Structures are given as C-alpha cells and as structure tokens.
XYZ file of C-alpha atoms in Angstrom:
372
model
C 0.000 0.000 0.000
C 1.727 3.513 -1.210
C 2.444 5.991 2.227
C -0.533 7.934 3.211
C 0.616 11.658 3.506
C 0.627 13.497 6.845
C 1.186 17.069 6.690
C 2.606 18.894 10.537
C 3.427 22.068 11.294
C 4.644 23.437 14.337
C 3.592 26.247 16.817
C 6.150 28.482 15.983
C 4.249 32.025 14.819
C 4.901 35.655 13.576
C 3.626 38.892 13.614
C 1.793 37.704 9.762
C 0.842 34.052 10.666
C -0.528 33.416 13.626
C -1.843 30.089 14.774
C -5.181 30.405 13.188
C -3.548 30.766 9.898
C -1.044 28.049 10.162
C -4.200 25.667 10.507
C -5.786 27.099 7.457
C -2.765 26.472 5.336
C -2.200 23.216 7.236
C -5.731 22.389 6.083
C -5.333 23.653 2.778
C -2.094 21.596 1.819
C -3.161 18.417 3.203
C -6.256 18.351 1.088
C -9.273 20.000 2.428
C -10.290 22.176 -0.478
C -10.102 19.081 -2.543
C -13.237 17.453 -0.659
C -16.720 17.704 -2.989
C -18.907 19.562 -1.347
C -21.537 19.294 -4.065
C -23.886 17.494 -0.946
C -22.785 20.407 1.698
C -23.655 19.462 5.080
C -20.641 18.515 6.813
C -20.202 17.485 10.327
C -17.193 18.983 12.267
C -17.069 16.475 15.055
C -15.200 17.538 17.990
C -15.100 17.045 21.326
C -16.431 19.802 23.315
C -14.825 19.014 26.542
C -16.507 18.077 30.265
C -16.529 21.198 32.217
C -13.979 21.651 34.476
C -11.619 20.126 31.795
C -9.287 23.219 30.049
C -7.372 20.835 27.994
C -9.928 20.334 24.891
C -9.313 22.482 21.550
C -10.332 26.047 21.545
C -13.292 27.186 19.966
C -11.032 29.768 18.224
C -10.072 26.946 16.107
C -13.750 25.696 15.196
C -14.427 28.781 13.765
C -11.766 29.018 11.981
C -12.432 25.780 10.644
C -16.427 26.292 9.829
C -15.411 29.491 8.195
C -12.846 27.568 5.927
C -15.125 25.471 5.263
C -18.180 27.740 4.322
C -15.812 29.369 1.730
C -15.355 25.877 -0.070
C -19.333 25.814 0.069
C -19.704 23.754 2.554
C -22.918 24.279 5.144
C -21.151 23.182 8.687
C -22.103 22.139 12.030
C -20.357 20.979 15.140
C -21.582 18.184 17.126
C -20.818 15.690 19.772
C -22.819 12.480 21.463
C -23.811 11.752 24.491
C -21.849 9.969 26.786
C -22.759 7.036 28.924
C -21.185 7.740 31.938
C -21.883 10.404 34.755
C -21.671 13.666 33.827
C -22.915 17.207 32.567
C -22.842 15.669 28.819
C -25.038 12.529 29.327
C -28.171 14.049 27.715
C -28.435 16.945 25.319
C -29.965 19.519 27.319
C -26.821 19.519 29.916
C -24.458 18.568 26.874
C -25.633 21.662 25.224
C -24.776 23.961 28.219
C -21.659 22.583 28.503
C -20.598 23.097 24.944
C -21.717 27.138 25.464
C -20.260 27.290 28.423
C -16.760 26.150 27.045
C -17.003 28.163 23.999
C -18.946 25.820 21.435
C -21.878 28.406 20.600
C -22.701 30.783 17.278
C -20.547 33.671 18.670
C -17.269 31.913 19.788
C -17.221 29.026 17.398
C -19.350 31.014 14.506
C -21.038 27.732 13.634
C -24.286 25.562 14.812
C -24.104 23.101 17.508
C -26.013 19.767 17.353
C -25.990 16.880 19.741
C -26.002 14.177 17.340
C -27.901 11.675 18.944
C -30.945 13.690 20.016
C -32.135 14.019 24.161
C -31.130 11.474 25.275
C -29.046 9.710 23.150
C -31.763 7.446 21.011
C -31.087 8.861 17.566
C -29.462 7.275 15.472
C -29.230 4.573 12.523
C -27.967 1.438 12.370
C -25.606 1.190 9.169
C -24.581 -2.347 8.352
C -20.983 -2.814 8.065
C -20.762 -6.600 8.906
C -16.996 -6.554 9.913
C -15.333 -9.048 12.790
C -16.887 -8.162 15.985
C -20.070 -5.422 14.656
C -21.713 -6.386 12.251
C -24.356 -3.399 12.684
C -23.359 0.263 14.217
C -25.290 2.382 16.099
C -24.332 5.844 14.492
C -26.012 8.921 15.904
C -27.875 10.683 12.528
C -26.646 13.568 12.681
C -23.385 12.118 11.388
C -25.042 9.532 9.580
C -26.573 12.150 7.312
C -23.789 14.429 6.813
C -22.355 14.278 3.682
C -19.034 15.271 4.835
C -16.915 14.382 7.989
C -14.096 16.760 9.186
C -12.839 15.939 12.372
C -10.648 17.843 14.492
C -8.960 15.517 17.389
C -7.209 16.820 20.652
C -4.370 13.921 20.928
C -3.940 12.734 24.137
C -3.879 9.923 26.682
C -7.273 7.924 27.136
C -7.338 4.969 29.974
C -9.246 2.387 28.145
C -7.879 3.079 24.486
C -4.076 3.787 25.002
C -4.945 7.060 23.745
C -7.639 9.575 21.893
C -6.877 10.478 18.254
C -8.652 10.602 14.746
C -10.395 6.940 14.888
C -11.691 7.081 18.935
C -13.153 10.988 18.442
C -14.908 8.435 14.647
C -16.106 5.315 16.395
C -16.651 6.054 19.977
C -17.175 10.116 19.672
C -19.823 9.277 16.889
C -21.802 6.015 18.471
C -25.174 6.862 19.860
C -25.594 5.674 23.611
C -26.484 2.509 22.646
C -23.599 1.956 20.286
C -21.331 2.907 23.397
C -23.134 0.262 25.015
C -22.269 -1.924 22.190
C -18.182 -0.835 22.048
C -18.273 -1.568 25.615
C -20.784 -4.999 25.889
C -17.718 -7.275 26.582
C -17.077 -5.267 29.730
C -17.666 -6.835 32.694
C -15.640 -4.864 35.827
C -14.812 -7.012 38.676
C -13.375 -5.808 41.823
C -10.393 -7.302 43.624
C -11.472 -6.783 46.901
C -7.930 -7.106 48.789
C -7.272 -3.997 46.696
C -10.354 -1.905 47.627
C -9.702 1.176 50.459
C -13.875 1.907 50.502
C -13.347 5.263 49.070
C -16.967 5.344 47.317
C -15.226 7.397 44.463
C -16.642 4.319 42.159
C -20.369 4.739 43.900
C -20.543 8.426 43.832
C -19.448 8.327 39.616
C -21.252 5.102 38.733
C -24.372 6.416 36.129
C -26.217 3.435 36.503
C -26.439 2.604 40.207
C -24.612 -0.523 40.249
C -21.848 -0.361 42.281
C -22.226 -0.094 46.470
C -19.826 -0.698 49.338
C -21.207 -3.861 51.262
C -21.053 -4.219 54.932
C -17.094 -4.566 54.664
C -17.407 -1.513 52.755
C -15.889 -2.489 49.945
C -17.132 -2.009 46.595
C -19.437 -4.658 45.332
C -20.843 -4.564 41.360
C -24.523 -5.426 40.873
C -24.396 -6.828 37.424
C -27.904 -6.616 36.777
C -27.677 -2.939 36.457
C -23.908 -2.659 35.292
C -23.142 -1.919 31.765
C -20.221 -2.164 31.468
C -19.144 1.725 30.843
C -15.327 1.287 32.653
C -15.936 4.375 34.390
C -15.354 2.693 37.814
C -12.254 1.396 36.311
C -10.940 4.508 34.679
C -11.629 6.525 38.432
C -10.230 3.631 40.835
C -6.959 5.189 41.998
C -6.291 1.739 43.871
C -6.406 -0.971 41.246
C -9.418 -2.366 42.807
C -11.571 -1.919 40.240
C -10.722 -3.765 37.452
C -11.559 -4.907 33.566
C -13.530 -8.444 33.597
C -12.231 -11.431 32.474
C -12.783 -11.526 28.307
C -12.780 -7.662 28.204
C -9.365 -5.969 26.959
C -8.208 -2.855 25.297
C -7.871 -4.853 21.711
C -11.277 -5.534 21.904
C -12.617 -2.126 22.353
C -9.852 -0.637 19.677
C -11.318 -3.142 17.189
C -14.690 -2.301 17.861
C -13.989 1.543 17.901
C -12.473 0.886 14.423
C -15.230 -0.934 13.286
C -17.414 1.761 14.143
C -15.406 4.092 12.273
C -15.300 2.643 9.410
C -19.215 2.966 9.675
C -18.666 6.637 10.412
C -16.818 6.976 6.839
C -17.711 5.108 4.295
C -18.229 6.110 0.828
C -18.109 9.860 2.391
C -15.183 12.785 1.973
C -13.401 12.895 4.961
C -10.396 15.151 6.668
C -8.907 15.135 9.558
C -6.659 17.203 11.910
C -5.427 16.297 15.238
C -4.035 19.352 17.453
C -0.780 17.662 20.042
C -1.421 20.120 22.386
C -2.090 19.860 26.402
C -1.645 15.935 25.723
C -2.978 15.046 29.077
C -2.870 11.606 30.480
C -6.579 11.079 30.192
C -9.638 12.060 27.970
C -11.508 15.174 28.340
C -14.455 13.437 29.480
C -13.175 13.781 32.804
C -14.174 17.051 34.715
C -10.583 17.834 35.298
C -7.085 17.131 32.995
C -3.449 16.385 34.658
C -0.295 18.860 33.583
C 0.500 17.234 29.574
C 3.137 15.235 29.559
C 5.091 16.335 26.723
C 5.210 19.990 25.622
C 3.332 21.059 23.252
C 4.363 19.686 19.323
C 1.791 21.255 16.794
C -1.013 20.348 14.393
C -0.980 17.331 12.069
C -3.238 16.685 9.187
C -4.230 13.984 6.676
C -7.533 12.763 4.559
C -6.092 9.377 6.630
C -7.098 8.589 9.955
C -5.150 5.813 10.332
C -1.769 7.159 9.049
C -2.437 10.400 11.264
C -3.158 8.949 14.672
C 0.210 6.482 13.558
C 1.828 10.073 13.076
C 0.790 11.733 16.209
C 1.755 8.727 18.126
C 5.105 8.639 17.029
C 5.420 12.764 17.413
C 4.550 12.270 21.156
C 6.827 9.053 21.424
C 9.865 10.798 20.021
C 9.175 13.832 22.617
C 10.807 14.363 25.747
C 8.603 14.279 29.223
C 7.548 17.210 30.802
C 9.449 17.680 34.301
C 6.261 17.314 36.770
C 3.958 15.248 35.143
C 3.307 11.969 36.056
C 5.376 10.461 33.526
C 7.966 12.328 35.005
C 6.976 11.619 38.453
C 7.074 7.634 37.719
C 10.068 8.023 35.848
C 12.322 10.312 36.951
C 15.688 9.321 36.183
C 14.641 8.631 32.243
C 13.481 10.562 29.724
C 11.068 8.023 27.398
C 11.997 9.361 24.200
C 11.435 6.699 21.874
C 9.323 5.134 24.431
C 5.397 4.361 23.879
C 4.494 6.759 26.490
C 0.628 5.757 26.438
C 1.611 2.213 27.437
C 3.662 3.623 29.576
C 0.715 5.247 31.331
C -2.058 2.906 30.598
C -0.034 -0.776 30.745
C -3.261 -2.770 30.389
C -4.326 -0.705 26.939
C -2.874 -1.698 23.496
C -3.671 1.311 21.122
C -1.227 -0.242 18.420
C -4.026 -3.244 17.886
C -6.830 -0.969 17.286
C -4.382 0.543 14.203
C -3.571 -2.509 12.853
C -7.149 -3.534 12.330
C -8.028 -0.285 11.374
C -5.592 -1.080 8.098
C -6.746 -4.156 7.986
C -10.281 -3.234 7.289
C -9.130 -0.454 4.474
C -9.559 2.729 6.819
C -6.275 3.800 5.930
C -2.719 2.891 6.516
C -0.155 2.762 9.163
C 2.826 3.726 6.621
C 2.872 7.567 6.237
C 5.076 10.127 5.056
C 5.048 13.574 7.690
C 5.439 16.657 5.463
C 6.299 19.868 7.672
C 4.519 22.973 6.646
C-alpha cells in the first residue's frame, strides 16, 4: 500500500501568521479544499470538553475551521454524542450547556451546535458494516446524514484506548448511547477486593447505580444494572476496580475501528489532530493532569489511520515534561522513543486498534510527515 501523507506544522508564529492561519494552510495543503462539497452538510465532530476540563481544543479553532469550510461551500455544524457515563454531557440539554459554556456556541465558534444523537441519546441509525466483531453500528444521525466528515482531534492519553486520536473521536465520539453500550458490551468490571480502600469514588461516579460498598465496605458490582461503561475502572486510583475477564483494550480498539469505518464510508473525509495539552486522560473527565510532553503542533491527513500512527510517534519521540506523572514515575529517564501511552495505561494496546483499522481499508499505518 503507497504511504498515506501526513502534513505537521509546528507552533512556531509571527507577527503575519498566527496560529489560526497556520491551521488554514495546514488544512489547505493536506487536502481540504479538494473534498466535494456538491452534498454540503458537513459534520465537524469535535469534542467539546466536560466542564472543568481546560485541555480540549479552543473554539477559536472551530471557527476558523467552519469558516474555511463555508468558503469551499460547505454548510457546517459541530456536534458531539452523548456519553454514557456520569456527567454534565449525558443528555443533550446539559451537553448543550456545557458546549456554550466552554465556547462551542454561534458567537465563539461562529457555527451551529447539534448533539447528534438527540435528548437522550436514542437517535441514530444502524448502518450495516458486517466486519469481525459489529456487524451493525449504532451511528447517531446527525453524522449519519452528513455528507461530509471533518474531524478535528485533541491527541492525548485515554485509559481504556491507550490514547484519543482521529479513529476514537470516529467510532466512539460518533456512536449513539447505545452503540457505546455496544463498544463496551464485553465489559464486565470485577473488583479485587484485597485492593479496595472503601473510598466510594466508584459509587458516587457510577451512572447506573450498580456499584455499592457492602457491609465490609468495599465495593461490590450489581451486574444486573452494570453496563459495562469502565468508568469505575478509569476513576479507581487503587487498582481495585478492574476490567472483567474476556474484556481488553484490543477488543474495544477493534470495535472503535469498526465503528469508524461505519462513520466513513463512501463519504469525503479530513482530519486534523491538534498535540497540544496531551494530558494523560480524555476530556471526558471534569478535570485534565499537567501534559506530559510539551506542546508539538497540528498534524493533518484525509487518513485517519496514518495520522493517529503520526501523532503517536510525534509524542513518542518527545521528551517528558518535568512534573507530570510520567515524570513523576520516571524520573531518572526521559522516554523518548518510548510508547508513552503504554507507559501510562499498561493494560491498553492502542497499536491493535491501528492494525485492524488497516486491515479493514480505513487507511494505513505507513505515512510520510510533510512539515509545513
């Protein structure tokens, strides 16, 4: 398969190009104005960050983005899904105030917000892809009737995925509640009770109601209501709550692939990933650690695959941050050349959700980076 191409430039500005314009041309070399936008409504999916959380991408650069593409004739909208955890973005009407109140609204982002899969998370279609482990996804419809998907990515870590690029903002950021349900249906959290301090951190976040301390007061899973979301997992500082037997990080990468492929086919597509603030952990959470590598730039590609292979290897090659937790676990090395995500996550194994993501013709892992 020929190298996908991968176009980066740095955050390095002047007085005549500031970082709003470096995007633009970033954009413009790597393919954008090339998309057909002769059926124009085209979904800018983003993430618009849980509040509390400052390391999501700027609205500065959504705007910039929907005004790009309105000149190439494009009629854009940005949009998010509900999530299936506890939060402030579990249902539209609280998702919605948290995307104004972090910027995402017609003055600050100068483009339309839509929760793509309606109140609370019911609306969607169910395209037929009939791949290794889906062979139906659950797509919200707002995506699923774009015509176009641009995606703009804040690259970081993620605790269940390795970490968040181009393909987990596709097929998790674009699956209705019930396709989350789906991505996650192998997961079955168990707790290892020697391990569990009776913190109630796991009660207190659990949407669902299924996890209580017993009379021991440690943390005991009814299964009945459980669905296997991870949050409890993701939030256990103490390694007592952990991923069920059957249930691993290649198994949600493959599915989140899966799902993206669903996302994309047989539609235009760009994408552009910002390695900025590259926290440990997603911005779901209502809070983000100090990044643990300084900030490298923006990368773009009309390949998902080959650009979440490119930001990977950008933040590999980069040294830590002195005080981040990298840092603070490692502090007499300086994990260049190291895969920092496994590194943070050790049970996660982002590299398998890549390789099936070539394997099912998203794209390719073999790039070339071109520095703008």
């Amino acid at each position: 398969m020929e190298k996908s191409k991968v176009f980066f430039t740095d955050l390095h500005t002047t007085p005549s190009s500031n970082l709003l314009d470096k995007m633009e041309r970033l954009c413009r070399r790597a393919g954008i104005a090339g998309l057909d936008f002769s059926n124009p409504f085209t979904a800018i999916k983003i993430h618009f960050g849980e509040p509390g959380n400052l390391a999501y991408i700027r609205p500065n650069y959504a705007a910039r983005m929907a005004n790009l593409l309105r000149s190439l004739g494009a009629k854009p909208f940005l949009t998010d899904y509900n999530t299936l955890y506890s939060g402030r973005r579990s249902n539209a009407v609280d998702h919605l105030r948290s995307a104004m109140e972090n910027g995402f609204n017609p003055i600050s982002a100068q483009c339309d917000v839509i929760i793509g899969d309606g109140l609370k998370g019911t609306d969607y279609k169910e395209i037929e892809i009939n791949q290794e482990y889906c062979r139906t996804a659950k797509i919200g419809t707002a995506i699923a009737d774009a015509d176009v998907i641009v995606t703009m990515n804040h690259f970081k870590g993620h605790e269940q995925a390795g970490f968040g690029g181009a393909l987990k903002n596709l097929g998790m950021g674009c699956a209705s509640v019930g396709g989350k349900l789906e991505l996650h249906s192998a997961s079955s959290p168990r707790i290892e009770e020697a391990n569990c301090k009776g913190c109630n951190i796991c009660v207190k976040h659990c949407a669902h109601d299924a996890i209580h301390l017993n009379d021991r007061h440690i943390a005991q899973i009814d299964y009945g209501k459980c669905v296997g979301c991870g949050q409890c997992v993701a939030l256990c500082q103490y390694d007592a709550a952990q991923l069920g037997e059957g249930d691993t990080s290649e198994r949600l990468n493959y599915k989140i692939a899966e799902y993206s492929l669903a996302v994309l086919q047989d539609k235009p597509q760009f994408h552009i990933s910002f390695i900025m603030n590259v926290s440990p952990e997603c911005d779901c959470w209502n809070h983000n650690d100090a990044a643990i590598v300084p900030d490298l730039g923006m990368a773009a590609s009309l390949d998902p695959v080959a650009l979440d292979m490119a930001c990977a290897d950008l933040v590999m090659n980069a040294p830590l941050i002195p005080g981040s937790r990298l840092a603070e676990e490692y502090p007499h090395e300086h994990l260049e050349d190291v895969d920092k995500f496994a590194c943070l996550h050790p049970d996660t194994n982002w590299r398998a959700g890549l390789e099936h993501a070539e394997k099912i013709g998203l794209g390719t892992r073999d790039y070339e980076l071109i520095k703008v």
